[in-house]
mmCIF file of C-alpha atoms in Angstrom:
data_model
loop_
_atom_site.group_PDB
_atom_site.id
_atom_site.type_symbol
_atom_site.label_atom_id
_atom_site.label_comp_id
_atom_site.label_asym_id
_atom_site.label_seq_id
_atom_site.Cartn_x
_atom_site.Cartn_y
_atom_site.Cartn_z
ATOM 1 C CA UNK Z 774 6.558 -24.697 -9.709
ATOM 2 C CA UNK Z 775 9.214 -26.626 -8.116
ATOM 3 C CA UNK Z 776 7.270 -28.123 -5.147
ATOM 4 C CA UNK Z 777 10.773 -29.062 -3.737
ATOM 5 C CA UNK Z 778 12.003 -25.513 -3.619
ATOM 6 C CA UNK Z 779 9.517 -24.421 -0.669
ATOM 7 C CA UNK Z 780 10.960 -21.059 0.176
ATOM 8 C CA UNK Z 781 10.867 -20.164 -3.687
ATOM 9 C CA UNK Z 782 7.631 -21.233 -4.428
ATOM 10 C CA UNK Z 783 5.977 -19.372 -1.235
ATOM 11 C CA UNK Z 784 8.020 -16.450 -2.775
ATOM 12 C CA UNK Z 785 5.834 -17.080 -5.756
ATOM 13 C CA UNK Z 786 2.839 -17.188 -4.944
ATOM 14 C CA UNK Z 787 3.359 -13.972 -2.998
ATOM 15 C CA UNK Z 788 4.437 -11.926 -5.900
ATOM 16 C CA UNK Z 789 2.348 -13.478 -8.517
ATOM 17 C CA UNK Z 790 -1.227 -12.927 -8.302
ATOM 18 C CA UNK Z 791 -2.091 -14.663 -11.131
ATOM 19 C CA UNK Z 792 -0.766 -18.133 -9.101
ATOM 20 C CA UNK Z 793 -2.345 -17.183 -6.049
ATOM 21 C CA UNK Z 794 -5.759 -16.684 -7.290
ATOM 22 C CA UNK Z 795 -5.666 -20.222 -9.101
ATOM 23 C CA UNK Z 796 -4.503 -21.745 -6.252
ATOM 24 C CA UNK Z 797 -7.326 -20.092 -3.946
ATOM 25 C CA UNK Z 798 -9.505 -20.750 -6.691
ATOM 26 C CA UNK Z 799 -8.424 -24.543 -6.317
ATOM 27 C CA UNK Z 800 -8.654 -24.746 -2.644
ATOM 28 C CA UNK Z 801 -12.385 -23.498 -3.071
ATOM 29 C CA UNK Z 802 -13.176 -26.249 -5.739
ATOM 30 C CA UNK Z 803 -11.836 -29.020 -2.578
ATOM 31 C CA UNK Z 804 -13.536 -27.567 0.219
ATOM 32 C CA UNK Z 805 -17.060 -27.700 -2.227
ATOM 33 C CA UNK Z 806 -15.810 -31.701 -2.817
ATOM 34 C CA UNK Z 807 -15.567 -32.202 0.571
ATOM 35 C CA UNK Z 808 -19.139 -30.343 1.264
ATOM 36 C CA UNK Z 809 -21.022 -32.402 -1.167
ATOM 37 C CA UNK Z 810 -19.529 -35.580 0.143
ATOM 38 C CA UNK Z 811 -21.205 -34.438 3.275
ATOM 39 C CA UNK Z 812 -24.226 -34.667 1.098
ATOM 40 C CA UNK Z 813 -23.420 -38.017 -0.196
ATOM 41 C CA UNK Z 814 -22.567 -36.619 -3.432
ATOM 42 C CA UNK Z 815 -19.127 -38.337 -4.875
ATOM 43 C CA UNK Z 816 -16.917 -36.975 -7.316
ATOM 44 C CA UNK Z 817 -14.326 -38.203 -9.260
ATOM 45 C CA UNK Z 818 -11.902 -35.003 -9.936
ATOM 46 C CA UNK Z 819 -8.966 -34.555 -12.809
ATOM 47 C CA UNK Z 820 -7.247 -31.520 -12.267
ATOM 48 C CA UNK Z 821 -4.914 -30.581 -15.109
ATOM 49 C CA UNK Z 822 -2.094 -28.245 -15.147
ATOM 50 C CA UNK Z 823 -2.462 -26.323 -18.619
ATOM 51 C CA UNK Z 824 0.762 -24.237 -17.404
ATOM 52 C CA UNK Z 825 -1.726 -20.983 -18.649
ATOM 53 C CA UNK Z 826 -0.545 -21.603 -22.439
ATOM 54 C CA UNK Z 827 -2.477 -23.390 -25.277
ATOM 55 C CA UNK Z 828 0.313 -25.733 -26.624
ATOM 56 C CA UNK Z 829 0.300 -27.749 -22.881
ATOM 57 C CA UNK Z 830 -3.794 -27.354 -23.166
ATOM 58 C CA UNK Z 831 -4.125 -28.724 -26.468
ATOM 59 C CA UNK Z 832 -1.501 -31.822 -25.477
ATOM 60 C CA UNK Z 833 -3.799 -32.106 -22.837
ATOM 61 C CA UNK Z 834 -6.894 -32.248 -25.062
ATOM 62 C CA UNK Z 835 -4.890 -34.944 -27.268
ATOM 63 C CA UNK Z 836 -4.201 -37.055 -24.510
ATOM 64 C CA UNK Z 837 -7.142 -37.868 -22.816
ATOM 65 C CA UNK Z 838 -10.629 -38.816 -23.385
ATOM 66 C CA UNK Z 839 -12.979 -35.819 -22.072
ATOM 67 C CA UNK Z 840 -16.622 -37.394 -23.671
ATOM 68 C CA UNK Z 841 -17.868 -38.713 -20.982
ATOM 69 C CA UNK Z 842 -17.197 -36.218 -18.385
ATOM 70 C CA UNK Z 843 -20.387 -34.118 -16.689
ATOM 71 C CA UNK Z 844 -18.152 -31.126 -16.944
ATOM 72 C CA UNK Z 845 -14.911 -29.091 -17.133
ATOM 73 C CA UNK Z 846 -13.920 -25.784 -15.025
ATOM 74 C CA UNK Z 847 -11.662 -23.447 -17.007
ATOM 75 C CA UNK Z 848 -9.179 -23.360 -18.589
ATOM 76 C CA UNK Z 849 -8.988 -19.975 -16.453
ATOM 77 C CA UNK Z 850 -6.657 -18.592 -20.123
ATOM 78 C CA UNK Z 851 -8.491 -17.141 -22.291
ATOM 79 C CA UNK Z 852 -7.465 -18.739 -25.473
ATOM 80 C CA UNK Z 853 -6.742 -21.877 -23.828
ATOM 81 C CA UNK Z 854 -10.654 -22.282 -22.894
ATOM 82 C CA UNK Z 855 -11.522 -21.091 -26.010
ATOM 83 C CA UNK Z 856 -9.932 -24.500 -27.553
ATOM 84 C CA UNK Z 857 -11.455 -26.606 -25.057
ATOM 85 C CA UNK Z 858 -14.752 -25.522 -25.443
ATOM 86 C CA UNK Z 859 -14.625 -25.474 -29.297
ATOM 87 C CA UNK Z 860 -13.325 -28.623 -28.778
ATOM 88 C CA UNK Z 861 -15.665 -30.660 -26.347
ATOM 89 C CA UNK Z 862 -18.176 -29.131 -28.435
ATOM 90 C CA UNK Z 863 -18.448 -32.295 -30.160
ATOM 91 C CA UNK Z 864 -19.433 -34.182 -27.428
ATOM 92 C CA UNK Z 865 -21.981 -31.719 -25.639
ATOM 93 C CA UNK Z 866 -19.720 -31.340 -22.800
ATOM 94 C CA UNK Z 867 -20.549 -28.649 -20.430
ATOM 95 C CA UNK Z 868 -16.900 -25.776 -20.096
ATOM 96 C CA UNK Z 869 -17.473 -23.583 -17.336
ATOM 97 C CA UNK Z 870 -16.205 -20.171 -17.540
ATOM 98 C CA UNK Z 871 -15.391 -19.446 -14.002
ATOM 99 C CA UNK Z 872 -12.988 -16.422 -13.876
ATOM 100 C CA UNK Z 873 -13.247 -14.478 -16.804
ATOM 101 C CA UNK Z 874 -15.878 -14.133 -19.749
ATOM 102 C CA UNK Z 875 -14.942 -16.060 -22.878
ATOM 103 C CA UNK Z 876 -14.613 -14.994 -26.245
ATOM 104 C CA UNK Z 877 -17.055 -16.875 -27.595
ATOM 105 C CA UNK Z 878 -20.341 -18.389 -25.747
ATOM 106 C CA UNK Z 879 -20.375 -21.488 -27.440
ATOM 107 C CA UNK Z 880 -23.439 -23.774 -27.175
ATOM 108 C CA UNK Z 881 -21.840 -26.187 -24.636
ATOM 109 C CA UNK Z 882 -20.396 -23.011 -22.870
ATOM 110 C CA UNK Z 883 -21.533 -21.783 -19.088
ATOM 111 C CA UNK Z 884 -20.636 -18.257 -18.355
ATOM 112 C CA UNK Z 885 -20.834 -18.135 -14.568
ATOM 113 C CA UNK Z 886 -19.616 -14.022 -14.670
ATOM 114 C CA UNK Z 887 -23.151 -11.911 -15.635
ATOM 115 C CA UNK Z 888 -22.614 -9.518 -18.892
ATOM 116 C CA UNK Z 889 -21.943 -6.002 -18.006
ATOM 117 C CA UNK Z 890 -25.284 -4.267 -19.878
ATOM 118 C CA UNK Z 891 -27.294 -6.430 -17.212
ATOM 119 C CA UNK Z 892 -25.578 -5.358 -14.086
ATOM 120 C CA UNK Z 893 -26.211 -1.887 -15.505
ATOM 121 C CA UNK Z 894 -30.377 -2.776 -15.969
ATOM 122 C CA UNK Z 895 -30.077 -4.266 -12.962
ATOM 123 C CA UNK Z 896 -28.857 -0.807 -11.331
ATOM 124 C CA UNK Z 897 -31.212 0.712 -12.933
ATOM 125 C CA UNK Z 898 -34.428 -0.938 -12.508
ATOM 126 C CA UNK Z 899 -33.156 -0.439 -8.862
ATOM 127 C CA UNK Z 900 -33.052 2.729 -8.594
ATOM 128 C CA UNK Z 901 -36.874 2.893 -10.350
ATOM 129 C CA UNK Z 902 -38.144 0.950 -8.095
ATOM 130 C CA UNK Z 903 -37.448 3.243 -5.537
ATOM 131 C CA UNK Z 904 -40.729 3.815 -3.247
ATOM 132 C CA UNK Z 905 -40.118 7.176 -2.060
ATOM 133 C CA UNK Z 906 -40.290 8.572 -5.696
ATOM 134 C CA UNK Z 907 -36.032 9.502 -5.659
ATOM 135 C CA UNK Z 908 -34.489 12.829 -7.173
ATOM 136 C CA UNK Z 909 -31.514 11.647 -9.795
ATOM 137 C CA UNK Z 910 -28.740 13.431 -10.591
ATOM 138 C CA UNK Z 911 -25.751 12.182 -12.760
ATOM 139 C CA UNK Z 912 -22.002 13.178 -12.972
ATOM 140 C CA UNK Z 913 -20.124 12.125 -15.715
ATOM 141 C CA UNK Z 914 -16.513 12.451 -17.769
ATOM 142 C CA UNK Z 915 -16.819 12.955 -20.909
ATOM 143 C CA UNK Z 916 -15.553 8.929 -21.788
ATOM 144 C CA UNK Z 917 -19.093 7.644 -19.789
ATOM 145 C CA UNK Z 918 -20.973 11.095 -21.563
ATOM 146 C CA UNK Z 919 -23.005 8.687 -24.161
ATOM 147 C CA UNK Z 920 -23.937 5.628 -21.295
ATOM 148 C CA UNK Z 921 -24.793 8.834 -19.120
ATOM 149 C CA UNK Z 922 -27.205 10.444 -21.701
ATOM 150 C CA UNK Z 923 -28.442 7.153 -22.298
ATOM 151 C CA UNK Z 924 -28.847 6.789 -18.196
ATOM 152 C CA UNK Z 925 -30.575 10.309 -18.206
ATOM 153 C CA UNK Z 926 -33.356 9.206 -20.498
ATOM 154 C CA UNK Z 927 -34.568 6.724 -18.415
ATOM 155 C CA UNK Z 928 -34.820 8.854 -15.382
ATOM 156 C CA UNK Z 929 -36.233 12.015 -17.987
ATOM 157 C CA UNK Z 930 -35.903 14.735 -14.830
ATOM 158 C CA UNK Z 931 -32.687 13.803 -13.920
ATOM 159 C CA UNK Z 932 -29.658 16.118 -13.861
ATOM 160 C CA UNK Z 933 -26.412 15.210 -15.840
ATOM 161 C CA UNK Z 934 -23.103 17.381 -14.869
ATOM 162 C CA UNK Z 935 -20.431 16.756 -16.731
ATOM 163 C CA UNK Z 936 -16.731 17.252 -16.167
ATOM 164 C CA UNK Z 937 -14.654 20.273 -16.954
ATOM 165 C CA UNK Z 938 -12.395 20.263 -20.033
ATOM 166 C CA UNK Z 939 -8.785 20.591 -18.894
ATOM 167 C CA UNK Z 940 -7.742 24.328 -19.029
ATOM 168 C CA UNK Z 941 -4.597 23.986 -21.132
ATOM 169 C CA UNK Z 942 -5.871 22.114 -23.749
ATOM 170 C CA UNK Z 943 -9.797 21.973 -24.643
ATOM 171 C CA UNK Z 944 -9.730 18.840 -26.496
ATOM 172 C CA UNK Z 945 -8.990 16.821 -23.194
ATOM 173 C CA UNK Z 946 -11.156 15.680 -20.058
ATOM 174 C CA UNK Z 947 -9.991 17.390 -16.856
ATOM 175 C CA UNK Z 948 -11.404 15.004 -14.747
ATOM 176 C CA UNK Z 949 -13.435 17.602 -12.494
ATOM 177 C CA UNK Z 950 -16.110 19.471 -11.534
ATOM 178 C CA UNK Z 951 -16.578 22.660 -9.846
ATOM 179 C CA UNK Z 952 -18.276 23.470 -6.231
ATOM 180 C CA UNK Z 953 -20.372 25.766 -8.017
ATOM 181 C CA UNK Z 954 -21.863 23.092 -10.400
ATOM 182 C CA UNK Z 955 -23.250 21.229 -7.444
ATOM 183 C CA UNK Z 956 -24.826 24.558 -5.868
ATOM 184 C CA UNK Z 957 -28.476 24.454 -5.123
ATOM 185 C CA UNK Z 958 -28.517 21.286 -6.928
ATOM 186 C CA UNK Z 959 -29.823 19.526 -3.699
ATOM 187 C CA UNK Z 960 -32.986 19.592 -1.986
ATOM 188 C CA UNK Z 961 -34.488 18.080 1.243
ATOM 189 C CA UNK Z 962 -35.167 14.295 0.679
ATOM 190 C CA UNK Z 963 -33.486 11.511 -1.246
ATOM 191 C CA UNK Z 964 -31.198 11.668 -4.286
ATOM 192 C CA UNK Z 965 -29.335 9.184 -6.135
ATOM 193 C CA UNK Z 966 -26.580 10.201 -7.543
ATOM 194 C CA UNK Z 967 -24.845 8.299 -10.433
ATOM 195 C CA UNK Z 968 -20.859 9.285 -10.605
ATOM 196 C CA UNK Z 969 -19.882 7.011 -13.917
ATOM 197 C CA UNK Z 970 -16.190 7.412 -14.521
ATOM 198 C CA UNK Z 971 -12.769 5.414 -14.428
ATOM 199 C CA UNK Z 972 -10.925 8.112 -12.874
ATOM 200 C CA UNK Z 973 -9.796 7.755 -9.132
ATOM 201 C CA UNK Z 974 -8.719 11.399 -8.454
ATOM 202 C CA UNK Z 975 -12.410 12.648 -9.962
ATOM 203 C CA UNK Z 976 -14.678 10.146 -8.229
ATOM 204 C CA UNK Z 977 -11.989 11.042 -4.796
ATOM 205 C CA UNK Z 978 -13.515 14.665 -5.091
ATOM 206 C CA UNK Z 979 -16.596 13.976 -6.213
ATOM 207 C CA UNK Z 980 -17.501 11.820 -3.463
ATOM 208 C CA UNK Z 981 -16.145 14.399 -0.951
ATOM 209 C CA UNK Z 982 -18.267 17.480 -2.249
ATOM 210 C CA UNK Z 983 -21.371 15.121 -2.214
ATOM 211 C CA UNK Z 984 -20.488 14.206 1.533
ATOM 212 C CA UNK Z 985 -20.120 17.763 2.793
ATOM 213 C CA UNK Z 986 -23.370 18.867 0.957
ATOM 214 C CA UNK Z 987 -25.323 15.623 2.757
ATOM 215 C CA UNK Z 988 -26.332 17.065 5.765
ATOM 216 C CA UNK Z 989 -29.785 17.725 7.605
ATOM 217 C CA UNK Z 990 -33.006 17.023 5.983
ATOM 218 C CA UNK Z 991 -30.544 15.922 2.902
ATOM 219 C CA UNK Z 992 -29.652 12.312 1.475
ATOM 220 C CA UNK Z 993 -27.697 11.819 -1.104
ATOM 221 C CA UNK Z 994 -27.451 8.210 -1.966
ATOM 222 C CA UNK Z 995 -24.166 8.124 -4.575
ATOM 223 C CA UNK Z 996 -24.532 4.647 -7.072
ATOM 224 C CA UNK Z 997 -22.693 3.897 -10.489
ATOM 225 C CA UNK Z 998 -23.411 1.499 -13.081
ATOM 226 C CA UNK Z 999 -20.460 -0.232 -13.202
ATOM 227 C CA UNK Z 1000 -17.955 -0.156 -10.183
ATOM 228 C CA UNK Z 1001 -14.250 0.251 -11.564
ATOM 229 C CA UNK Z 1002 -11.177 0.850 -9.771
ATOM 230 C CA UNK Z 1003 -11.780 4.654 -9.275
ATOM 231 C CA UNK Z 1004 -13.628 3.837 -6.067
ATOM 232 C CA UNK Z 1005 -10.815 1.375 -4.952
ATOM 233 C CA UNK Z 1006 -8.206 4.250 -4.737
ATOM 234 C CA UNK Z 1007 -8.234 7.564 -2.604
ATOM 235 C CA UNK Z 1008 -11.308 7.235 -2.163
ATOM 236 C CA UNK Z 1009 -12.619 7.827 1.818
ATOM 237 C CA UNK Z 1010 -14.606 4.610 3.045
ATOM 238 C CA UNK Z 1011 -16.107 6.609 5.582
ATOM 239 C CA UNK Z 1012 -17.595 8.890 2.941
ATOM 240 C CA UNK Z 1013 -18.360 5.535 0.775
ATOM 241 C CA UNK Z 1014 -20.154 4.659 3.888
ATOM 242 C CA UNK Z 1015 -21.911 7.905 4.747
ATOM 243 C CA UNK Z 1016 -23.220 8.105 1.170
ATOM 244 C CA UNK Z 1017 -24.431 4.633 1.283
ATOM 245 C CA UNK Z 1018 -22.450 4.014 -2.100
ATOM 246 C CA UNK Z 1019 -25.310 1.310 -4.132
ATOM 247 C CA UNK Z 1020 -23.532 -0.797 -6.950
ATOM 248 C CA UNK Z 1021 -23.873 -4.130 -8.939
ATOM 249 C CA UNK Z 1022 -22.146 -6.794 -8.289
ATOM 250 C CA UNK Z 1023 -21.184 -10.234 -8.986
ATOM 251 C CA UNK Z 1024 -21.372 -11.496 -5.898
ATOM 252 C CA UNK Z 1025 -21.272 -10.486 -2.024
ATOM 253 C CA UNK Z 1026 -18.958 -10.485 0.827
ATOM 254 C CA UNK Z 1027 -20.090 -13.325 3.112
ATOM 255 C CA UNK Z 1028 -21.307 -11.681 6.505
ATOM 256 C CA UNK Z 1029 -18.324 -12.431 8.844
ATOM 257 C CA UNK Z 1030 -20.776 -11.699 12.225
ATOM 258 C CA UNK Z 1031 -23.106 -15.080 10.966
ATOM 259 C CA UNK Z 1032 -22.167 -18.274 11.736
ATOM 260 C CA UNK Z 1033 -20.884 -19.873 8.180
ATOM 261 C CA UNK Z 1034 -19.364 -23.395 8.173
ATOM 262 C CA UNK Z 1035 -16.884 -22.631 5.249
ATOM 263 C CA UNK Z 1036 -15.373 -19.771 6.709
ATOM 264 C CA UNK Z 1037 -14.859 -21.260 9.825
ATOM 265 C CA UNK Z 1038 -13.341 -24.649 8.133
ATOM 266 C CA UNK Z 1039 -11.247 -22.630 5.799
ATOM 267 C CA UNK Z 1040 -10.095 -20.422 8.651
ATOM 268 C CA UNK Z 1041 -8.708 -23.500 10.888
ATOM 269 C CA UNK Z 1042 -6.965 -24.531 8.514
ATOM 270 C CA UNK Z 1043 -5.310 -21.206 7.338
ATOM 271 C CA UNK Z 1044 -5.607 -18.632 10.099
ATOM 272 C CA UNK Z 1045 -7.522 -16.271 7.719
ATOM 273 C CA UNK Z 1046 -10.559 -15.406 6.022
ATOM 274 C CA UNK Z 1047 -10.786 -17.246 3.133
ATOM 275 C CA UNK Z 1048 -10.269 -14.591 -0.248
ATOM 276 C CA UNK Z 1049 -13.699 -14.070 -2.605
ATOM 277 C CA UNK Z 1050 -11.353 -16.528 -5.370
ATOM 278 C CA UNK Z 1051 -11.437 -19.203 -2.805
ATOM 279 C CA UNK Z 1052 -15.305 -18.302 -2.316
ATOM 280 C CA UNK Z 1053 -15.952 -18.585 -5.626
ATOM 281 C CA UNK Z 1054 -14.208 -21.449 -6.294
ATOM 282 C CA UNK Z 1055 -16.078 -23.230 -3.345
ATOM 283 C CA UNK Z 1056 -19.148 -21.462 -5.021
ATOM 284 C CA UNK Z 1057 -19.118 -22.960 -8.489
ATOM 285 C CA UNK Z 1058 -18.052 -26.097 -8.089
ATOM 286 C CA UNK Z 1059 -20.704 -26.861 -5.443
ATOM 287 C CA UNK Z 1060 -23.432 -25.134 -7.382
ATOM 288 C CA UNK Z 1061 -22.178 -27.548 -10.215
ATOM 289 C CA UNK Z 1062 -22.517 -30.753 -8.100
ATOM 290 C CA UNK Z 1063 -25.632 -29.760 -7.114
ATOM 291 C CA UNK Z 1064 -27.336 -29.583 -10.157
ATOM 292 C CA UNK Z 1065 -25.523 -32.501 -11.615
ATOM 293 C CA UNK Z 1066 -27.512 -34.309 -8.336
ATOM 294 C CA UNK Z 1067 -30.896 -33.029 -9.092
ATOM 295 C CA UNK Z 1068 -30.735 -33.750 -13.121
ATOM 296 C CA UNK Z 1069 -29.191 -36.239 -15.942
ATOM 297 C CA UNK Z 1070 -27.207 -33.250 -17.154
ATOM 298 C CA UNK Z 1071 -26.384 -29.862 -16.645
ATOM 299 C CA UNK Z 1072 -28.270 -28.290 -19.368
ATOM 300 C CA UNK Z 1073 -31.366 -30.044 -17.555
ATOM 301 C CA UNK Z 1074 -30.216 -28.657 -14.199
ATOM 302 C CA UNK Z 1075 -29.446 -25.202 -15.671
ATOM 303 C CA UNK Z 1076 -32.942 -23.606 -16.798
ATOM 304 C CA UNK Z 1077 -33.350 -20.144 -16.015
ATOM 305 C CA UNK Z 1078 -36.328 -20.734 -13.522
ATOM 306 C CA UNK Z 1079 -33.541 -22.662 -10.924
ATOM 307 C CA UNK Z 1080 -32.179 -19.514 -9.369
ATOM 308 C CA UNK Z 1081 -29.201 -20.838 -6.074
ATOM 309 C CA UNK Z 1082 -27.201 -18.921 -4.341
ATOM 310 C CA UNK Z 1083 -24.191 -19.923 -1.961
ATOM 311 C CA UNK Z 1084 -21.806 -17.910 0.106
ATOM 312 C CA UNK Z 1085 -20.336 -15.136 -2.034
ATOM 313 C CA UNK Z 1086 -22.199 -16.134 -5.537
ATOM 314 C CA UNK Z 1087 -25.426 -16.770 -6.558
ATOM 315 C CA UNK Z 1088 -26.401 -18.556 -9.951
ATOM 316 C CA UNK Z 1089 -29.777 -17.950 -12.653
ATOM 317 C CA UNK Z 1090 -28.502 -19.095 -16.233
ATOM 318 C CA UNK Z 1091 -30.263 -18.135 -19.595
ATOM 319 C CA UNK Z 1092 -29.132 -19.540 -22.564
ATOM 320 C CA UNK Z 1093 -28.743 -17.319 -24.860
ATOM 321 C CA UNK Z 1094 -29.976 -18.259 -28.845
ATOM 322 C CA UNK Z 1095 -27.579 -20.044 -30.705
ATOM 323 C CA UNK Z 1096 -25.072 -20.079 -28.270
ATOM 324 C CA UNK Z 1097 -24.502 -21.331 -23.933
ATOM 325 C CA UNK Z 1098 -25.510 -20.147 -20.931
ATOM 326 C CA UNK Z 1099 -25.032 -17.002 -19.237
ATOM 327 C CA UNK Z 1100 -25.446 -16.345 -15.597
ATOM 328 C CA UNK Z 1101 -28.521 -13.597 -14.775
ATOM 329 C CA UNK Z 1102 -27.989 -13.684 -10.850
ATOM 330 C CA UNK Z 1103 -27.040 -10.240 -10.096
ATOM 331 C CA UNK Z 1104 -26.093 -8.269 -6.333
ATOM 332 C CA UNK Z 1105 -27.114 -4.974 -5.498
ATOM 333 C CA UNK Z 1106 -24.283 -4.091 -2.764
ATOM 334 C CA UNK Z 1107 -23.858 -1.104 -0.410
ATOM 335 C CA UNK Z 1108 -21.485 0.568 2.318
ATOM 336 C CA UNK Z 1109 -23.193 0.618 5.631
ATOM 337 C CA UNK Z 1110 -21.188 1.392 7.943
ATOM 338 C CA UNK Z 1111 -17.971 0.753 6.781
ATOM 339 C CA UNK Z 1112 -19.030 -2.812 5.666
ATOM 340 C CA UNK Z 1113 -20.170 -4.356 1.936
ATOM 341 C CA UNK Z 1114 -23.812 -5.730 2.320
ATOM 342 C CA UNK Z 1115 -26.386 -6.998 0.257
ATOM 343 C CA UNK Z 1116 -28.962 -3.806 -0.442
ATOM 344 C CA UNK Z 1117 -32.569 -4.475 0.496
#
């Protein structure tokens, strides 16, 4: 970035999302330095430009003297904090994965994004634990058909629907069902509904069949395993909300209607809400601090009975044998009227 061209660079971070979400990132990792100085915690921060390619990261490595740091964020590149984690290996130095899962959980390795097999448990066990005894039905495409059959064994009188095969040619998914196969399918009382699929215009349809047939004495309750961008497009939020659509998460949206220090520091200075990258920046890094405050090191600070949770994330590492740590903090979310909240 050329800091001098101003109307350039504002251009730039604009169009490229991959700049803006670093730089919110960034701002969040300040505002948590600022917090914990509050707390009488001081920090002595390095922040190095890896320009998102490994021949700048790896000048970086060569250049400077990382063994006695308490930790390192990123690189947020994949193959870029790959090297720095294989290297600071050496010298037990803690590399925080903070935006993406790395290839490789190395020993000296924190993984702050949960794997996706335990936000599906977590879904799960969620549903089980259901008091009033819940009806389950499941609607899949034929891409989610084994994860489904998989899903309908745990709940062994559940129904699974899956999609139609398109009519011109039988070897492909047509990404629907009919009316008909919903038909006397629902009952007074609760039912969970899983819809597992990637596809917008499907879970779109889906989503408005179950909302017409929820009426009366009958709640449906729709949920998925694993939230993808089929429920981010055409999709009706009202019917979201209606539904009261249940899904794992990584983290929450902070509750605007509270009173929350952060978002009322970040929004003087910026005239907006602050993004969930700018969250989770904030997040992280103060989590980080705060362990690093309590303990000699952050593998002493990190066992997976210390369970914290801050505005948007919450934290619960495991490590994992032969290998890091992995975060185990999981979100159960819903739509209630028209808003993302934490599910009781």
């Amino acid at each position: 970035i050329d800091v001098d061209a101003v109307d350039e660079t504002k251009e730039m971070i604009k169009d490229n999302r991959l700049l803006s979400t670093v730089l919110d990132f960034h701002v969040g990792v300040k505002m948590a330095l600022d917090s914990a100085k509050q707390l009488g915690i001081s920090t002595d921060l390095k922040v190095f430009d890896t320009r998102y390619h490994i021949s700048k990261t790896a000048e970086i490595l060569a250049e400077n003297d990382f063994s006695d740091y308490d930790a390192v964020i990123g690189p947020m590149e994949e193959n870029s904090f790959n090297r720095v984690a294989m290297t600071l290996k050496a010298d037990n130095v803690p590399v925080i994965a903070a935006m993406s899962k790395p290839k490789q959980v190395y020993t000296n390795v924190f993984q702050t994004l949960p794997d996706e097999k335990l936000l599906s448990k977590v879904m799960t066990d969620f549903v089980k634990a259901d008091s009033l005894k819940t009806k389950v039905v499941i609607i899949s495409d034929h891409a989610h058909k084994t994860s489904s059959e998989a899903l309908q064994k745990v709940f062994p009188n559940s129904k699974l629907i899956l999609t139609q095969k398109d009519k011109k040619d039988k070897s492909k998914d047509g990404y629907f069902i009919y009316h008909a196969n919903l038909k006397n399918v629902f009952s007074e009382g609760r039912t969970f509904v899983f819809l597992e699929t990637d596809n917008s215009s499907l879970a779109s349809s889906v989503v408005s069949m179950l909302n017409a047939l929820a009426v009366n004495k009958t709640e449906i309750i729709l949920a998925t395993l694993n939230k993808g961008k089929a429920f981010d497009k055409d999709v009706d939020n009202n019917n979201l909300s209606n539904l009261k659509f249940h899904y794992p998460s990584v983290h929450k949206d902070f509750d605007g209607t509270t009173s929350n220090g952060f978002v009322e520091t970040y929004r003087k200075e910026y005239g907006i809400a602050p993004s969930k990258y700018v969250a989770r920046g904030f997040d992280i890094t103060l989590d980080l601090l705060m362990r690093l405050a309590t303990a000699d090191n952050l593998y002493d600070a990190s066992i997976n009975t210390i369970q914290t949770e801050y505005i948007e994330n919450k934290f619960r590492y495991n490590k994992i044998p032969f290998g890091g740590y992995i975060n185990e903090a999981v979100y159960i979310v819903k739509y209630d009227d028209l808003k993302i909240v934490k599910a009781d």
